[in-house]
mmCIF file of C-alpha atoms in Angstrom:
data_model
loop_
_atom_site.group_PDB
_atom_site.id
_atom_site.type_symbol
_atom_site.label_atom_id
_atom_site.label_comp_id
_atom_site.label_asym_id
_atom_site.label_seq_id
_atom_site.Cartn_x
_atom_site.Cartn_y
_atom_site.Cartn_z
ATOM 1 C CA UNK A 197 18.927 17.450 -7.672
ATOM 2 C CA UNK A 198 16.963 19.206 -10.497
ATOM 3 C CA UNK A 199 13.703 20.689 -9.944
ATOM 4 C CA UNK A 200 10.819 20.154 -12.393
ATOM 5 C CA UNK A 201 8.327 23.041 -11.981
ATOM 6 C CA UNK A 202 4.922 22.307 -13.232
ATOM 7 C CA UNK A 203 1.932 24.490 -13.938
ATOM 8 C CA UNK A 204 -1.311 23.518 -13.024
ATOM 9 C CA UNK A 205 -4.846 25.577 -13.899
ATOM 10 C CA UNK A 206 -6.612 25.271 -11.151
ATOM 11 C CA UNK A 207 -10.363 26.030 -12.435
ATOM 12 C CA UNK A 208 -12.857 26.442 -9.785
ATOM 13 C CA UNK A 209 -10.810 26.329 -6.451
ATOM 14 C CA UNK A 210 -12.676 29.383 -4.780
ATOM 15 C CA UNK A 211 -14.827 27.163 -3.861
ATOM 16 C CA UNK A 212 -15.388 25.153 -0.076
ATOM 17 C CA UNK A 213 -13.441 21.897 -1.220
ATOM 18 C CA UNK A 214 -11.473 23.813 -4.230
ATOM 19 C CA UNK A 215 -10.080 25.972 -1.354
ATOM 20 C CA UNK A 216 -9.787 23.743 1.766
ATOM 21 C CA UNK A 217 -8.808 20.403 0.091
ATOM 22 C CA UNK A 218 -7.243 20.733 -3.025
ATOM 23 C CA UNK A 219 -5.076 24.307 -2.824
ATOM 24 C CA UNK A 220 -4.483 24.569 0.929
ATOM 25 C CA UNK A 221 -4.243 21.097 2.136
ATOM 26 C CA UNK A 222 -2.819 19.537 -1.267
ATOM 27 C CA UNK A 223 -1.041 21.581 -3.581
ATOM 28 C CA UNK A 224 0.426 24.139 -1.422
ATOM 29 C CA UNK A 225 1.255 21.710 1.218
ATOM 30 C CA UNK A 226 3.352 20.091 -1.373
ATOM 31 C CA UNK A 227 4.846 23.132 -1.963
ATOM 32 C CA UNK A 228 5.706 23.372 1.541
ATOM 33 C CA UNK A 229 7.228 19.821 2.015
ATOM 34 C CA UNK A 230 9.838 20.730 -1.000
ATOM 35 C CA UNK A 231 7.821 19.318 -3.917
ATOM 36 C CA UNK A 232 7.180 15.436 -4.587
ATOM 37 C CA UNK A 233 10.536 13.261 -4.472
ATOM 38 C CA UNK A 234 11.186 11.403 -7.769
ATOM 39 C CA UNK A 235 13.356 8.422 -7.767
ATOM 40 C CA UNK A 236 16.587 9.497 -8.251
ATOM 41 C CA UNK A 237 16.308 12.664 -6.188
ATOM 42 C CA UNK A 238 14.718 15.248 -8.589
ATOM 43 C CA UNK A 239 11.896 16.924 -7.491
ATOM 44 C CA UNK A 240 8.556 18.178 -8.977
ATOM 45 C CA UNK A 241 7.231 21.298 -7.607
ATOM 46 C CA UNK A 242 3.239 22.511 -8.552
ATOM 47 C CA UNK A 243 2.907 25.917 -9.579
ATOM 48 C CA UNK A 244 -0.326 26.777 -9.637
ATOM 49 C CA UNK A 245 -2.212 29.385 -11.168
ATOM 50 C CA UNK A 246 -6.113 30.074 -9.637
ATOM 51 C CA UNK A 247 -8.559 30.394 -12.076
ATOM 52 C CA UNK A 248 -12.382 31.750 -11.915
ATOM 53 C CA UNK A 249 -14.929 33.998 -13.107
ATOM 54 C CA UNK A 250 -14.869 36.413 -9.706
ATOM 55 C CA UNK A 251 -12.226 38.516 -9.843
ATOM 56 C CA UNK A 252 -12.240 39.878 -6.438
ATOM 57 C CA UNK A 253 -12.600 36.368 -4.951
ATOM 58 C CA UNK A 254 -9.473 35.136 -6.786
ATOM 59 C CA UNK A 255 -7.225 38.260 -5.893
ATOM 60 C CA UNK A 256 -8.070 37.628 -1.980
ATOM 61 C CA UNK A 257 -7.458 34.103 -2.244
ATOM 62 C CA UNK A 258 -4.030 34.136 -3.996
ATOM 63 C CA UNK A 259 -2.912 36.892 -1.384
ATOM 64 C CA UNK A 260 -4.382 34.914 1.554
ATOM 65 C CA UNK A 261 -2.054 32.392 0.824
ATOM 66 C CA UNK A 262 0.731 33.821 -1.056
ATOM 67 C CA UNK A 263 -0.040 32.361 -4.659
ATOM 68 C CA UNK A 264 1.391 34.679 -7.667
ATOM 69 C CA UNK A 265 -0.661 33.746 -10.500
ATOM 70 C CA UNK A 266 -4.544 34.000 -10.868
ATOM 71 C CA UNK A 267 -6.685 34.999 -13.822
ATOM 72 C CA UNK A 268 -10.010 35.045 -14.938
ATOM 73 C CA UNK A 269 -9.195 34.196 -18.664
ATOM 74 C CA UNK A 270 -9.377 30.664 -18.858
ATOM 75 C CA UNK A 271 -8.116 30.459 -22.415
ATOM 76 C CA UNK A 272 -5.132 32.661 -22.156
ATOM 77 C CA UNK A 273 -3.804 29.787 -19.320
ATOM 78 C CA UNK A 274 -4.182 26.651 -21.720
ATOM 79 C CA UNK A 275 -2.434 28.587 -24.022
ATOM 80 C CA UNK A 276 -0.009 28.895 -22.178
ATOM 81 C CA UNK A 277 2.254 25.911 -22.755
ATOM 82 C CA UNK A 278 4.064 26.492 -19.226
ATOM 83 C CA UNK A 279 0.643 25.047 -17.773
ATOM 84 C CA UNK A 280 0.374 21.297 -18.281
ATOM 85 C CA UNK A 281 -2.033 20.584 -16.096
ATOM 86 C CA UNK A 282 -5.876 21.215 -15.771
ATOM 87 C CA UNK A 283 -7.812 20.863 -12.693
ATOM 88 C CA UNK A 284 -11.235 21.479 -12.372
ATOM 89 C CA UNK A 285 -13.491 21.597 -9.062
ATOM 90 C CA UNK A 286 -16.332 24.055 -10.389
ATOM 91 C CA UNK A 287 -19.676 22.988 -10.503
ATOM 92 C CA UNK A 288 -20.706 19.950 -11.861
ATOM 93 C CA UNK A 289 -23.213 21.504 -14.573
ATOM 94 C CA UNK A 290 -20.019 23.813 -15.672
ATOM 95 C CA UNK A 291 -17.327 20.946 -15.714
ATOM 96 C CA UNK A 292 -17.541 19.190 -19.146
ATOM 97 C CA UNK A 293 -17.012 22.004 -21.339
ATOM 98 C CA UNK A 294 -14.034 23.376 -19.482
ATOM 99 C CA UNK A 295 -12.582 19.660 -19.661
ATOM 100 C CA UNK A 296 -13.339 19.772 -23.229
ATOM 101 C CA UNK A 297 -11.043 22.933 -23.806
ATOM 102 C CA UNK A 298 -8.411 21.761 -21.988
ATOM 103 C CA UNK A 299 -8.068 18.281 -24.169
ATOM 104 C CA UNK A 300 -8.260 20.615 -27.011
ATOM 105 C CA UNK A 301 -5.389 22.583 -25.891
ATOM 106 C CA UNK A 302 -3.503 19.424 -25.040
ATOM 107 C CA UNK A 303 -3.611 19.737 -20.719
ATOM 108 C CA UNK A 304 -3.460 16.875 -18.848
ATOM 109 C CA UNK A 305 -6.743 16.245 -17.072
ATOM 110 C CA UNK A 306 -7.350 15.750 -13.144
ATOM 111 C CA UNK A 307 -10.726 16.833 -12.167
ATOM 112 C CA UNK A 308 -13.222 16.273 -9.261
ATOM 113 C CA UNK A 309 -16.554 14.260 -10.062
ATOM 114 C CA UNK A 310 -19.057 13.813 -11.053
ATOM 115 C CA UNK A 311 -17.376 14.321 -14.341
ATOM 116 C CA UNK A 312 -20.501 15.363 -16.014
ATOM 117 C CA UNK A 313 -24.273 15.548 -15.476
ATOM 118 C CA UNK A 314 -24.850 12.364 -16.869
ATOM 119 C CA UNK A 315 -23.516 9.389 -18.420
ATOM 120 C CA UNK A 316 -23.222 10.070 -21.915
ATOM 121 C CA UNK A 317 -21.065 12.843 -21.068
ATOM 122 C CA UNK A 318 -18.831 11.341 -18.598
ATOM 123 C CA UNK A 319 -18.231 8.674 -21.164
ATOM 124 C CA UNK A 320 -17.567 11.450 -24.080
ATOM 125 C CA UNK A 321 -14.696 13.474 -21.904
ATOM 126 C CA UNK A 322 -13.471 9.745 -21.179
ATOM 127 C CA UNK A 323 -13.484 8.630 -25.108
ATOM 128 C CA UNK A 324 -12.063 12.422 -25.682
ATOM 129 C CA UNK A 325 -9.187 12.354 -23.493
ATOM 130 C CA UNK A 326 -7.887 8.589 -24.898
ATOM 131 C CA UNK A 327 -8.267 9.790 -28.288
ATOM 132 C CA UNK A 328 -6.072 12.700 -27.632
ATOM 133 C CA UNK A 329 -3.204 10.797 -25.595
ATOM 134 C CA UNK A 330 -3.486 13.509 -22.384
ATOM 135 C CA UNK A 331 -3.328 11.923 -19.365
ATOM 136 C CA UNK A 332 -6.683 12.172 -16.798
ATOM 137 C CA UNK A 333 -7.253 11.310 -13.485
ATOM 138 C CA UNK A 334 -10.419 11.911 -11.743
ATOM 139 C CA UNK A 335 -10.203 12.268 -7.078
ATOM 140 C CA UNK A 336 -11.596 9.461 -5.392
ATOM 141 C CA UNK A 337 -10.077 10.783 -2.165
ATOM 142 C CA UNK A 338 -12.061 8.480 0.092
ATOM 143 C CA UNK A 339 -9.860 5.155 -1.166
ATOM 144 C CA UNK A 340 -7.087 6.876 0.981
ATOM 145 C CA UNK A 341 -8.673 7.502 4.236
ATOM 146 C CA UNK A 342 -7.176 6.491 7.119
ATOM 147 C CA UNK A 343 -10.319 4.247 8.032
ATOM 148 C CA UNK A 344 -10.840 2.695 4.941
ATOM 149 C CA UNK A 345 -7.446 1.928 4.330
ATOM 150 C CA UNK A 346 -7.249 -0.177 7.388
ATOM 151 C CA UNK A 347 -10.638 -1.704 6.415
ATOM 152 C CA UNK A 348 -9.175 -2.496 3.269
ATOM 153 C CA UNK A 349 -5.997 -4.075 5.067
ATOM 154 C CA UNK A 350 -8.093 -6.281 6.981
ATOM 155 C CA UNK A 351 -9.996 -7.433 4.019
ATOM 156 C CA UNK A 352 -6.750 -8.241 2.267
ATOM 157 C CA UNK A 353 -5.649 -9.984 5.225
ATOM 158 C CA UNK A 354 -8.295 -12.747 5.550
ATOM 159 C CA UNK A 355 -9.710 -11.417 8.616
ATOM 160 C CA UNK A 356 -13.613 -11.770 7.674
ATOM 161 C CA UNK A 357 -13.357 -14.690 6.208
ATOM 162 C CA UNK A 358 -16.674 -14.620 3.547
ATOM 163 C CA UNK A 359 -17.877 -11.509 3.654
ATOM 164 C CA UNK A 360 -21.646 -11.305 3.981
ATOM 165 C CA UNK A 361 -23.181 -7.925 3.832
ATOM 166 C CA UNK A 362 -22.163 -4.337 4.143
ATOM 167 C CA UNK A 363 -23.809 -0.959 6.158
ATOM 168 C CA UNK A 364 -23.186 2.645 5.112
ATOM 169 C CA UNK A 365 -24.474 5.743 7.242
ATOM 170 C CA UNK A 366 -23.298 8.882 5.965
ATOM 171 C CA UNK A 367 -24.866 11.893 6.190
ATOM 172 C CA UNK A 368 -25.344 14.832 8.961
ATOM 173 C CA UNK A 369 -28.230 17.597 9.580
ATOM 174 C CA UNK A 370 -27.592 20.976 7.273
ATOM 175 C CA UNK A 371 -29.209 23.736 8.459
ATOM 176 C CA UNK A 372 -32.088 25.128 6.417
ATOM 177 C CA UNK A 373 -30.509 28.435 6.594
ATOM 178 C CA UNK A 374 -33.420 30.331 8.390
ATOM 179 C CA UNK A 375 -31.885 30.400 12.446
ATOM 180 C CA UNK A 376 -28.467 29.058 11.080
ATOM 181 C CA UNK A 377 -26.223 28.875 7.609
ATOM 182 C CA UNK A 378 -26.407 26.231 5.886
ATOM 183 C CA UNK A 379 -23.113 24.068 5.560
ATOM 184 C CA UNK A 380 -23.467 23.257 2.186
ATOM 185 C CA UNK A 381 -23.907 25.683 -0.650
ATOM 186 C CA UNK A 382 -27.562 26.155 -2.253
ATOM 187 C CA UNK A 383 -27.114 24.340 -5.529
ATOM 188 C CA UNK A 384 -26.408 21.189 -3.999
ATOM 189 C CA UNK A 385 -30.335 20.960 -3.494
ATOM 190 C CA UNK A 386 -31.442 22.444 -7.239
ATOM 191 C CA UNK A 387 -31.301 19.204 -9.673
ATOM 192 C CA UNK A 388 -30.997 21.974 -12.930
ATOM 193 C CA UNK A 389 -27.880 22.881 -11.191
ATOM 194 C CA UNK A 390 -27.002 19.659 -10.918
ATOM 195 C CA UNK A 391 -27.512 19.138 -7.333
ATOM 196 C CA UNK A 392 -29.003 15.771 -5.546
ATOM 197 C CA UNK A 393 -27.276 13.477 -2.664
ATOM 198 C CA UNK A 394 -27.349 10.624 -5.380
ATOM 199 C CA UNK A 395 -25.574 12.763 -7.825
ATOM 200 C CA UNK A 396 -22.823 13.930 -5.401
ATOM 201 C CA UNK A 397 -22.191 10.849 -3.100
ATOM 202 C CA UNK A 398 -22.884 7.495 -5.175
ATOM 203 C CA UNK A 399 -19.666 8.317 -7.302
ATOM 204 C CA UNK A 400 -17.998 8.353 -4.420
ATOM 205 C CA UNK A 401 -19.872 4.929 -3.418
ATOM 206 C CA UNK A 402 -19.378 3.243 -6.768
ATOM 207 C CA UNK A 403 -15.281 3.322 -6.238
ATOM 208 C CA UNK A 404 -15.350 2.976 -2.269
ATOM 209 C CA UNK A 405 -16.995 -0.570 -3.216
ATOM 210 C CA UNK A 406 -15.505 -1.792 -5.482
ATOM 211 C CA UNK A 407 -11.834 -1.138 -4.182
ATOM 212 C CA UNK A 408 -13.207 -3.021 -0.938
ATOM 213 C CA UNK A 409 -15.347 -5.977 -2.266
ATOM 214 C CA UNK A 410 -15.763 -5.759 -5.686
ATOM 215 C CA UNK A 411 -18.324 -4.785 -8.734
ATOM 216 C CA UNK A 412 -21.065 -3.892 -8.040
ATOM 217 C CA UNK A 413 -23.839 -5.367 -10.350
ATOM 218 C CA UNK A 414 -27.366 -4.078 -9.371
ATOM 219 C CA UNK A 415 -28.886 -1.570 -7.420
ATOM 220 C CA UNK A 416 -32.380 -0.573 -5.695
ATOM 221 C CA UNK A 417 -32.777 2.927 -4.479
ATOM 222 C CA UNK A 418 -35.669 5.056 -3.145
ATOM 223 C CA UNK A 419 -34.696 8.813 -2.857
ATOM 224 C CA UNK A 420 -37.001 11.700 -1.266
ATOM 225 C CA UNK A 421 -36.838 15.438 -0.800
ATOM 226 C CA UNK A 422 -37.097 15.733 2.879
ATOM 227 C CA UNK A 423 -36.731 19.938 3.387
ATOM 228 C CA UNK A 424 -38.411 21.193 0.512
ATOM 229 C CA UNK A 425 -37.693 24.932 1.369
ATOM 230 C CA UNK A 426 -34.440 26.486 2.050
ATOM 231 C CA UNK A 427 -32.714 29.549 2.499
ATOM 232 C CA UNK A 428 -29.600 30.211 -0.035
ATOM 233 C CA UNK A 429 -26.003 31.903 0.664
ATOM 234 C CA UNK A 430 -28.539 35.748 1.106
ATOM 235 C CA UNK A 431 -30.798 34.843 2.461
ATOM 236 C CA UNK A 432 -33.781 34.339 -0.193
ATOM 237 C CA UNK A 433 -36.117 31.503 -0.104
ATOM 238 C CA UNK A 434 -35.872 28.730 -2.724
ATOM 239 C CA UNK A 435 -37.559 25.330 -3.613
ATOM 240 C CA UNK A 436 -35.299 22.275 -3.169
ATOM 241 C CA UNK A 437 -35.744 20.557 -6.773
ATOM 242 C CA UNK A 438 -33.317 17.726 -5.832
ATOM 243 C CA UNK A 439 -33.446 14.817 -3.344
ATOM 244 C CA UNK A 440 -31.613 15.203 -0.046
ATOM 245 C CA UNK A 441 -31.475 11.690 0.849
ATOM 246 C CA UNK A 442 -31.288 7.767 -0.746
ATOM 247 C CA UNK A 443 -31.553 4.288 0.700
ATOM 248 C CA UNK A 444 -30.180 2.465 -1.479
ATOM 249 C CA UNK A 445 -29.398 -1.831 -1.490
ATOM 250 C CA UNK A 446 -26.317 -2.536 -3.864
ATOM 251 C CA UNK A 447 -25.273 -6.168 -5.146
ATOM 252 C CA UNK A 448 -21.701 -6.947 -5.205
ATOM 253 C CA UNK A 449 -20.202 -9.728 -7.834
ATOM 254 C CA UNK A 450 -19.817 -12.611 -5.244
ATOM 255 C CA UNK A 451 -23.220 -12.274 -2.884
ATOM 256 C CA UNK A 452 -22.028 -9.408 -1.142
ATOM 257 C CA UNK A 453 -25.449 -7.141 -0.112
ATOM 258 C CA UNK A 454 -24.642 -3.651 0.598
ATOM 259 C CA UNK A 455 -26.965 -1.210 2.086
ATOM 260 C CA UNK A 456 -26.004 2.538 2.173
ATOM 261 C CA UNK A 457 -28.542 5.088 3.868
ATOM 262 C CA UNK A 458 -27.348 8.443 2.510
ATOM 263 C CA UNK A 459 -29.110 11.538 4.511
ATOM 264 C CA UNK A 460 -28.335 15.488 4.922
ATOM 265 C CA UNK A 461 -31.695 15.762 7.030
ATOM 266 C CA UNK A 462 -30.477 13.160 9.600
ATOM 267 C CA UNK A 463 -28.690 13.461 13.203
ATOM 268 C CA UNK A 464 -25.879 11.683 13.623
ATOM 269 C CA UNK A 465 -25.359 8.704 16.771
ATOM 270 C CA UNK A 466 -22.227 7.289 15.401
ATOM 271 C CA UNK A 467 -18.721 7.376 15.814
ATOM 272 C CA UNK A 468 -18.374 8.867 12.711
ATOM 273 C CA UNK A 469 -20.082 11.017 9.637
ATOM 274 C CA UNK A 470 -19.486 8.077 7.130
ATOM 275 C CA UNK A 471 -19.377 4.548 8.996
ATOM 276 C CA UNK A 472 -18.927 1.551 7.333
ATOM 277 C CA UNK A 473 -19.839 -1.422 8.916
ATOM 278 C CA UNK A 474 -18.775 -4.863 7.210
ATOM 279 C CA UNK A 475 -19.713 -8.598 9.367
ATOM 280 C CA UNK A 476 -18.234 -12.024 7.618
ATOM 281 C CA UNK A 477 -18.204 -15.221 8.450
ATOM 282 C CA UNK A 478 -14.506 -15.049 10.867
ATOM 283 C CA UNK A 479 -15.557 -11.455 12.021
ATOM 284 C CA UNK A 480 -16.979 -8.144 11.566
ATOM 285 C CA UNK A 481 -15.538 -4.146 11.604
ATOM 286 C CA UNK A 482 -16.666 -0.535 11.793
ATOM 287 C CA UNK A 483 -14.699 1.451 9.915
ATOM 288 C CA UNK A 484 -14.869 5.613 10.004
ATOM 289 C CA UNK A 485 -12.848 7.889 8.202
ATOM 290 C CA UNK A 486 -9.832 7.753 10.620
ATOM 291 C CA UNK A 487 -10.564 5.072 12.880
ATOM 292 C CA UNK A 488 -11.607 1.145 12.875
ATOM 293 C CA UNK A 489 -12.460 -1.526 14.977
ATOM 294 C CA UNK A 490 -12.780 -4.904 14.991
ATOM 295 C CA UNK A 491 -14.678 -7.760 16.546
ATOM 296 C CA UNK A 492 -13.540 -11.834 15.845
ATOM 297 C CA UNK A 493 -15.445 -14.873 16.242
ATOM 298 C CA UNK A 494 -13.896 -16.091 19.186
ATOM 299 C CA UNK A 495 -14.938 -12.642 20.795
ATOM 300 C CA UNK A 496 -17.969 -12.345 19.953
ATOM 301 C CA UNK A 497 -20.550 -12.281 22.879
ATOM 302 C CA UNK A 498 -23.552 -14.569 23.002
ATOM 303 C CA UNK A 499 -26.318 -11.977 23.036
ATOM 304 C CA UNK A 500 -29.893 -13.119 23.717
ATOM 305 C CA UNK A 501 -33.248 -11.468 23.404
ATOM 306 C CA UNK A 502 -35.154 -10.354 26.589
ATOM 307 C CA UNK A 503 -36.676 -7.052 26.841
ATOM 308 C CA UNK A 504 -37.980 -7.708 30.299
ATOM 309 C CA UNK A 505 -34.559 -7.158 31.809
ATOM 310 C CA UNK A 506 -31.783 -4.389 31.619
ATOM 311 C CA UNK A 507 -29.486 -4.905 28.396
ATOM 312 C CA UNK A 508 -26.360 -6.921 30.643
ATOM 313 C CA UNK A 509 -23.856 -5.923 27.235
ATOM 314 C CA UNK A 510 -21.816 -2.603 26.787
ATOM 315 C CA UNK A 511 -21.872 -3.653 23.334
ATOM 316 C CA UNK A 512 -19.413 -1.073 21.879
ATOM 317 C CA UNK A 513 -16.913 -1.563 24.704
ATOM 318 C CA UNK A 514 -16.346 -5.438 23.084
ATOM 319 C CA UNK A 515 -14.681 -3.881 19.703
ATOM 320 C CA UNK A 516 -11.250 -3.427 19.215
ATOM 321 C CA UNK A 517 -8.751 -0.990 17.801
ATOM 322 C CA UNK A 518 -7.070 -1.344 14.746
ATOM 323 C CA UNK A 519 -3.950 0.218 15.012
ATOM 324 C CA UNK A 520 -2.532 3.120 12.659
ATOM 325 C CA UNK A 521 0.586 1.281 12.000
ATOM 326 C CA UNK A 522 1.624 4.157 9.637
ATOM 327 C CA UNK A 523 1.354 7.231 8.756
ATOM 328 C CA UNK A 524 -1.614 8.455 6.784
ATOM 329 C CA UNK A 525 -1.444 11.806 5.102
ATOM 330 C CA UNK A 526 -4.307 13.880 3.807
ATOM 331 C CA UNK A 527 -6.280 11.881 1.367
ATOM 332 C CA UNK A 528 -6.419 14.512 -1.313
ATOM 333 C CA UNK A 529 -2.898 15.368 -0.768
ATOM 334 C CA UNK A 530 -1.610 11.364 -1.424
ATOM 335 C CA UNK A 531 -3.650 11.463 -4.781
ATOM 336 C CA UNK A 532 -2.483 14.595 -6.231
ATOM 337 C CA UNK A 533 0.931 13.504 -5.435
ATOM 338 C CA UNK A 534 0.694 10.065 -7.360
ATOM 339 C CA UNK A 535 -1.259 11.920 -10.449
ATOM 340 C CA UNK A 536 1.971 14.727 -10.736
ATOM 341 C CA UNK A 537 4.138 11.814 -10.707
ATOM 342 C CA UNK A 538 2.045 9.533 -13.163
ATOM 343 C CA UNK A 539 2.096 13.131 -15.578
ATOM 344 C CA UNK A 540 6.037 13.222 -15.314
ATOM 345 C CA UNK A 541 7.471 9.813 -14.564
ATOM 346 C CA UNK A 542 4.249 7.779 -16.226
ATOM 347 C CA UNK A 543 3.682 5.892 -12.832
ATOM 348 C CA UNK A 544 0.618 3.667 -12.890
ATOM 349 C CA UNK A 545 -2.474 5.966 -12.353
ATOM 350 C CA UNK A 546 -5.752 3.901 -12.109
ATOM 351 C CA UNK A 547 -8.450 6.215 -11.549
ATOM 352 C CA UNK A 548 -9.006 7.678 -15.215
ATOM 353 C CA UNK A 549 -12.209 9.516 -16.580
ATOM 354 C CA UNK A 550 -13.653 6.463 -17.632
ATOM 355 C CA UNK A 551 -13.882 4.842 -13.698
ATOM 356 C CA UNK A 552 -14.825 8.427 -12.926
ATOM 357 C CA UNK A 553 -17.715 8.009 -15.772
ATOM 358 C CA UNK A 554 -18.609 4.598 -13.506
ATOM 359 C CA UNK A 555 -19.602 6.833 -10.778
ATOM 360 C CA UNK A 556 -21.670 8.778 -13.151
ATOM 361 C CA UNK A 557 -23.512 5.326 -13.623
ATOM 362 C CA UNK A 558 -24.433 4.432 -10.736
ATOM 363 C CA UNK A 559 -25.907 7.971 -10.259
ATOM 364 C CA UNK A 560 -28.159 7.525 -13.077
ATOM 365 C CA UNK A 561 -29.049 3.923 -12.743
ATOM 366 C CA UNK A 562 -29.910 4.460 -9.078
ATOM 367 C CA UNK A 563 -32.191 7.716 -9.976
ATOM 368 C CA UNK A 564 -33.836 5.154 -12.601
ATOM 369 C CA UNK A 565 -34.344 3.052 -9.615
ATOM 370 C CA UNK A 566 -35.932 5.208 -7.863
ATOM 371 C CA UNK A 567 -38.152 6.971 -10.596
ATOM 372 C CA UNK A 568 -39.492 3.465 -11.826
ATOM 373 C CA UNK A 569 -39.277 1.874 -8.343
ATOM 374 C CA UNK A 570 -37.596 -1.287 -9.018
ATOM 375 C CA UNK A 571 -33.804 -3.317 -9.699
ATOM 376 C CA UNK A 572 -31.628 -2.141 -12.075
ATOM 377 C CA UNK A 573 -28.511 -3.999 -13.283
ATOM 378 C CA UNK A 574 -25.384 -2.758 -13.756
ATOM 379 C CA UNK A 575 -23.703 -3.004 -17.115
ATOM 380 C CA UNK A 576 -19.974 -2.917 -17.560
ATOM 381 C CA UNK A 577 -18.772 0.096 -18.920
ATOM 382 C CA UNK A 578 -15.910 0.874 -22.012
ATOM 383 C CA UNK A 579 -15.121 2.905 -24.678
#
């Protein structure tokens, strides 16, 4: 067994998901398991190196969890021809130009998204990249949830039969910071540092959907600003410049209607912090991030309308289970794994820069929604 150790610049990671998701729960739980198997029984093993402008931050993470390199010099470590890989999880307003110097210094590219602040520059990293022949990859973690993957099992199975509409709810109440810390870092509610639910969650939305039930070709959103005062990371008061919540209505290619409430001013009475509930013609699901359930035809109860007496249904006690019937590993984890082998083996790796650019999209068509109050179609995107 031979084992191919790869370096990976990991630009960024000091942050919440940098930290939680990508180092601890991905890459160095990779490292833990013995690398990623390769057919034929060599291994590839990460070696990552942290990467940041905080000094201080990056020494106590890298002893925290026992990683030897960090630095602060991002250009000395795409130099460095040992690294072939750069990752990026900054900020989104910071993201682009880093990219940009990594294609120059020939890195293979796996980033978070949005890719950029807008579509013309999601679209120029994408064009970038293909020109230069590195490989890129963007994380759409959510396509390997544990709940969405069973969704998307029943969908491939038949079990809806026409699918007729779709409801989203994601969202939870983050604390303004004044009695309690907020749970989300400041900028995500400054739109000049690139902050704004639409911005952050309809990439996300754009891939979910269209893995599930195709493309989607229109949208209609109406956004607001609900706390328009917060408290940031000391303390200091600051105005929120970006919305913190969308309704949105998508169309999907087919008939498919899609309506996705998106909300960090809104208590949550669900099973879940993202639910996804889809109803067809043979039957209808809820699907959370871990769990799903189902409900068929022939058990479907026969409701009616009469406010004058007690409801006689325990409506959520007529769902059932779907089972697990595997095992589901972390969602991040499971991506990074298939982009280290796509980088060294060339396995198929379908979430490039340009679908992560498609994210970018919908972000800006649905803000053009909402500024001008009225449909906007989708066009198809390439290079």
């Amino acid at each position: 067994m031979a084992v191919r150790n790869i370096g990976i610049i990991m630009n960024g990671v000091t942050g919440r998901m940098g930290t939680n998701q990508h180092l601890i729960r991905s890459i160095l739980a990779i490292r833990k398991q013995g690398g990623v198997a390769l057919p034929g029984g060599d291994v590839v093993m990460p070696d990552p190196i942290l990467v940041g402008r905080q000094e201080n931050k990056l020494q106590a993470l890298a002893a925290t969890h026992g990683v030897e390199r960090w630095s602060t010099d991002l250009e000395a470590c795409l130099a460095d021809p040992y690294n072939e890989i750069y990752f990026d999880s900054q900020t989104t307003v910071r993201r682009a130009e880093s990219i940009k110097q990594a294609i120059a210094a020939g890195k293979h590219i796996y980033c978070e998204k949005p890719t950029a602040v807008d579509l013309d520059g999601a679209l120029e990293l994408a064009s970038i990249a293909t020109k230069a022949g590195v490989k890129n990859g963007v994380v759409q973690d959510k396509l390997f949830l544990p709940g969405l993957l069973k969704l998307k099992r029943l969908i491939d199975s038949g079990f809806f039969g026409r699918i007729l509409s779709v409801r989203m709810e994601f969202g939870y109440w983050v604390f303004e910071g004044d009695w309690q810390p907020g749970q989300r870092p400041s900028w995500n509610y400054r739109k000049e540092d690139g902050g704004g639910i639409i911005v952050d969650m309809f990439a996300h939305w754009r891939y979910v959907l269209e893995n599930l039930f195709g493309e989607v070709e229109s949208v209609s959103c109406l956004a607001a600003t609900h706390i328009p005062k917060r408290l940031d990371e000391q303390g200091a008061p600051y105005d929120c410049t970006a919305d913190d919540a969308a309704y949105a209505t998508f169309e999907i290619k087919g008939g498919i209607i899609v309506q996705a409430n998106s909300s960090w001013a809104v208590r949550v009475d669900r099973d879940d912090l993202l639910t996804v509930t889809v109803d067809g013609t043979e039957g209808s699901a809820v699907a959370g991030l871990r769990d799903c359930k189902t409900q068929h035809r022939v058990n479907t109860p026969k409701p009616v309308w009469n406010p004058d007496i007690p409801n006689p249904f325990r409506f959520r006690d007529q769902w059932v289970e779907v089972p697990d019937n595997a095992m589901f590993d972390n969602a991040f984890k499971v991506q990074w794994e298939m982009f280290l082998k796509h980088v060294v083996i060339d396995t198929p790796f379908s979430w490039d820069l340009l679908e992560g650019a498609k994210g970018t999209q919908l972000a800006d068509l649905s803000l053009q929604s909402w500024q001008e109050r009225r449909w906007i179609d989708v066009p198809k995107l390439s290079l």
